Coordinates of C-alpha atoms in Angstrom, one line a residue:
Chain A
E1 CA 71.5 21.3 -94.4
T2 CA 69.7 23.8 -92.1
G3 CA 70.7 27.5 -92.0
V4 CA 71.4 29.6 -89.0
T5 CA 68.3 30.1 -86.7
Q6 CA 67.8 32.5 -83.8
S7 CA 65.2 32.7 -81.1
P8 CA 63.2 34.5 -80.2
T9 CA 62.5 36.8 -83.1
H10 CA 61.3 39.7 -81.0
L11 CA 61.6 40.4 -77.3
I12 CA 60.5 43.2 -75.0
K13 CA 62.2 43.7 -71.6
T14 CA 62.4 46.4 -69.0
R15 CA 65.5 48.1 -67.7
G16 CA 67.4 46.1 -65.2
Q17 CA 66.1 42.7 -66.4
Q18 CA 68.2 39.9 -67.9
V19 CA 67.8 38.3 -71.3
T20 CA 69.0 35.2 -73.1
L21 CA 69.1 35.0 -76.9
R22 CA 69.8 31.8 -78.7
C23 CA 71.5 30.8 -82.0
S24 CA 71.8 27.5 -83.8
S25 CA 74.7 27.4 -86.1
Q26 CA 74.7 26.0 -89.6
S27 CA 75.5 22.4 -89.9
G28 CA 79.2 21.7 -89.9
H29 CA 80.1 25.2 -88.5
N30 CA 82.0 25.3 -85.2
T31 CA 82.3 29.1 -84.8
V32 CA 79.6 31.5 -83.8
S33 CA 79.9 35.3 -83.7
W34 CA 77.5 37.7 -82.1
Y35 CA 76.8 41.2 -83.3
Q36 CA 74.7 44.1 -82.0
Q37 CA 73.1 46.4 -84.6
A38 CA 71.5 49.6 -83.3
L39 CA 68.9 51.2 -85.5
G40 CA 70.5 52.9 -88.5
Q41 CA 74.0 51.6 -87.7
G42 CA 76.2 48.8 -88.9
P43 CA 76.6 45.7 -86.7
Q44 CA 79.1 45.8 -83.9
F45 CA 81.1 42.8 -82.9
I46 CA 80.3 41.5 -79.4
F47 CA 82.2 38.3 -79.2
Q48 CA 83.0 35.0 -80.9
Y49 CA 82.9 31.4 -79.7
Y50 CA 85.0 28.6 -81.1
R51 CA 84.6 25.1 -79.8
E52 CA 82.9 26.3 -76.6
E53 CA 85.5 28.9 -75.7
E54 CA 85.4 32.6 -76.2
N55 CA 87.7 33.4 -79.0
G56 CA 87.7 37.2 -79.1
R57 CA 85.6 40.0 -77.8
G58 CA 84.7 43.5 -79.0
N59 CA 84.2 46.6 -76.9
F60 CA 81.2 45.4 -74.8
P61 CA 81.0 45.3 -71.0
P62 CA 81.1 42.1 -68.9
R63 CA 77.3 42.1 -68.5
F64 CA 77.3 40.7 -72.1
S65 CA 78.3 37.1 -71.8
G66 CA 77.9 34.0 -73.8
L67 CA 78.1 30.3 -74.1
Q68 CA 78.6 27.7 -76.8
F69 CA 77.4 24.2 -76.4
P70 CA 78.9 20.9 -77.7
N71 CA 76.5 21.0 -80.7
Y72 CA 78.0 24.5 -81.4
S73 CA 74.7 26.3 -80.7
S74 CA 75.2 29.4 -78.7
E75 CA 73.6 31.8 -76.2
L76 CA 74.0 35.5 -75.6
N77 CA 73.2 36.7 -72.1
V78 CA 72.8 40.3 -71.2
N79 CA 72.4 41.3 -67.5
A80 CA 71.1 44.6 -66.1
L81 CA 69.5 45.7 -69.3
E82 CA 69.9 49.3 -70.3
L83 CA 67.8 51.3 -72.7
D84 CA 70.7 51.5 -75.1
D85 CA 70.7 47.7 -75.4
S86 CA 67.7 48.0 -77.6
A87 CA 68.9 46.7 -81.0
L88 CA 68.9 43.8 -83.4
Y89 CA 71.2 41.0 -82.2
L90 CA 72.7 38.9 -85.0
C91 CA 74.6 35.7 -84.9
A92 CA 76.8 34.4 -87.6
S93 CA 78.2 30.9 -88.0
S94 CA 81.3 29.9 -89.9
S95 CA 83.9 27.3 -90.2
R96 CA 86.6 28.6 -87.8
S97 CA 87.4 32.1 -88.7
T98 CA 86.2 35.4 -90.2
Y99 CA 88.3 34.5 -93.2
N100 CA 85.6 32.1 -94.1
E101 CA 82.2 32.9 -95.3
Q102 CA 79.8 34.0 -92.6
F103 CA 76.2 32.8 -92.5
F104 CA 73.9 35.1 -90.6
G105 CA 70.7 34.3 -88.7
P106 CA 67.6 36.5 -89.1
G107 CA 68.3 38.3 -85.8
T108 CA 66.5 38.9 -82.6
R109 CA 64.9 42.4 -82.1
L110 CA 65.3 43.4 -78.5
T111 CA 63.4 46.4 -77.1
V112 CA 64.3 47.6 -73.6
L113 CA 61.7 49.9 -72.0
Chain B
K1 CA 91.6 47.7 -85.2
N2 CA 90.3 47.9 -88.7
E3 CA 88.4 50.9 -89.8
V4 CA 85.9 50.3 -92.7
E5 CA 84.5 53.2 -94.7
Q6 CA 81.8 52.9 -97.3
S7 CA 80.5 55.3 -99.9
P8 CA 78.0 56.5 -100.8
Q9 CA 75.8 56.2 -97.7
N10 CA 72.7 56.6 -99.8
L11 CA 72.1 55.9 -103.5
T12 CA 69.0 56.3 -105.6
A13 CA 69.1 55.2 -109.2
Q14 CA 66.8 54.2 -112.0
E15 CA 66.1 50.7 -113.1
G16 CA 68.8 49.4 -115.5
E17 CA 71.6 51.7 -114.2
F18 CA 75.0 50.4 -113.4
I19 CA 75.7 50.7 -109.7
T20 CA 79.0 51.0 -107.9
I21 CA 79.5 50.9 -104.1
N22 CA 83.0 51.5 -102.7
C23 CA 84.7 50.2 -99.5
S24 CA 88.0 51.0 -98.0
Y25 CA 89.7 49.6 -94.9
S26 CA 92.7 50.6 -92.9
V27 CA 94.4 47.4 -91.9
G28 CA 95.7 44.9 -94.4
I29 CA 93.5 41.8 -94.6
S30 CA 93.4 38.7 -96.7
A31 CA 89.6 38.6 -97.1
L32 CA 86.7 41.0 -97.3
H33 CA 83.0 40.4 -97.1
W34 CA 80.1 42.0 -99.0
L35 CA 76.7 41.5 -97.4
Q36 CA 73.1 42.5 -98.2
Q37 CA 70.5 43.5 -95.6
H38 CA 66.9 43.9 -96.4
P39 CA 64.3 45.8 -94.3
G40 CA 63.5 43.7 -91.3
G41 CA 67.1 42.7 -90.6
G42 CA 68.1 39.6 -92.4
I43 CA 71.7 39.6 -93.6
V44 CA 72.8 37.6 -96.6
S45 CA 76.4 37.0 -97.5
L46 CA 77.0 38.0 -101.1
F47 CA 80.8 37.6 -101.5
M48 CA 83.9 36.8 -99.6
L49 CA 86.9 37.7 -101.6
S50 CA 90.6 37.9 -101.1
S51 CA 91.9 39.0 -104.5
G52 CA 90.8 40.0 -107.9
K53 CA 87.2 39.7 -108.9
K54 CA 84.1 37.5 -108.2
K55 CA 80.9 37.5 -110.1
H56 CA 77.5 36.1 -109.2
G57 CA 74.7 36.9 -111.6
R58 CA 74.5 40.7 -112.0
L59 CA 76.7 41.3 -109.0
I60 CA 80.5 41.8 -109.3
A61 CA 82.9 42.4 -106.5
T62 CA 86.5 43.5 -106.9
I63 CA 89.3 44.0 -104.4
N64 CA 92.7 45.6 -104.5
I65 CA 94.6 44.4 -101.5
Q66 CA 97.5 46.8 -102.0
E67 CA 95.2 49.8 -102.1
K68 CA 92.9 48.4 -99.3
H69 CA 89.9 49.0 -101.5
S70 CA 87.0 47.0 -102.8
S71 CA 84.0 47.7 -105.0
L72 CA 80.6 46.1 -105.4
H73 CA 79.0 46.6 -108.8
I74 CA 75.4 45.8 -109.9
T75 CA 74.7 45.6 -113.6
A76 CA 71.2 46.2 -115.1
S77 CA 69.9 47.2 -111.6
H78 CA 66.4 46.2 -110.7
P79 CA 64.0 47.4 -107.9
R80 CA 64.5 44.1 -106.1
D81 CA 68.1 45.1 -105.7
S82 CA 67.0 47.8 -103.2
A83 CA 68.6 47.0 -99.9
V84 CA 71.4 48.0 -97.7
Y85 CA 74.8 46.8 -98.9
I86 CA 77.5 46.4 -96.2
C87 CA 81.2 45.6 -96.5
A88 CA 83.0 44.0 -93.6
A89 CA 86.6 43.1 -92.8
P90 CA 88.3 41.1 -90.1
S91 CA 88.7 43.4 -87.1
G92 CA 92.3 42.5 -86.3
G93 CA 93.9 43.5 -83.0
G94 CA 93.1 40.2 -81.4
A95 CA 89.3 40.4 -81.8
D96 CA 88.4 37.7 -84.3
G97 CA 85.2 39.3 -85.5
L98 CA 84.2 41.5 -88.4
T99 CA 84.2 45.3 -88.5
F100 CA 81.4 46.5 -90.6
G101 CA 81.0 49.6 -92.7
K102 CA 77.9 51.7 -92.1
G103 CA 76.3 50.4 -95.2
T104 CA 75.0 51.9 -98.4
H105 CA 71.2 52.3 -98.6
L106 CA 70.4 51.6 -102.3
I107 CA 67.0 52.4 -103.8
I108 CA 66.3 51.4 -107.4
Q109 CA 63.3 53.1 -108.9
P110 CA 61.3 51.5 -111.6

């Protein structure tokens, strides 16, 4: 059984660019949630995908978008990057809902210059 | 939307001390998560509990659903327990994600 993996581990972009982050969920999990963690803060919920459909969204603008694939892996896309998008992006996989144990990936550290 | 508060924000203790971290939330839930985050970012799920108490090694988590309060205890603390401990609850309000507390930065000194 493999754990949750994320790629890349680190990424540097410039303002206005677009970025795609990837997450492979734990075997048997059909739900992936994405979180943004700014330095010194707790993670903030971006959105969740369940069986390839968005299943809930936090207070993030539409330039944050996502996909989930038939194998339940997921992508987070951010367009028109802003300096404040610099953060650690975490994904967590679970079986259906946040009432089940969440398994987190190691995160992707995004720096926007 | 659930509001999650943790205390203390920072805690420094000596090796061997009994540690307590508290968490309160505003919206009734049926499960709460305790997580551990080490420097560098990785988050590990410690407990998910919906009632009573759970124990794993030297870690104990309790929850009182009626009072909307949970505690994480560490017995016989050790420097390797130094980390950020975060509680998280389902957000509610239609967003099926977690709302996180700001975390408790724990340092155990030898």
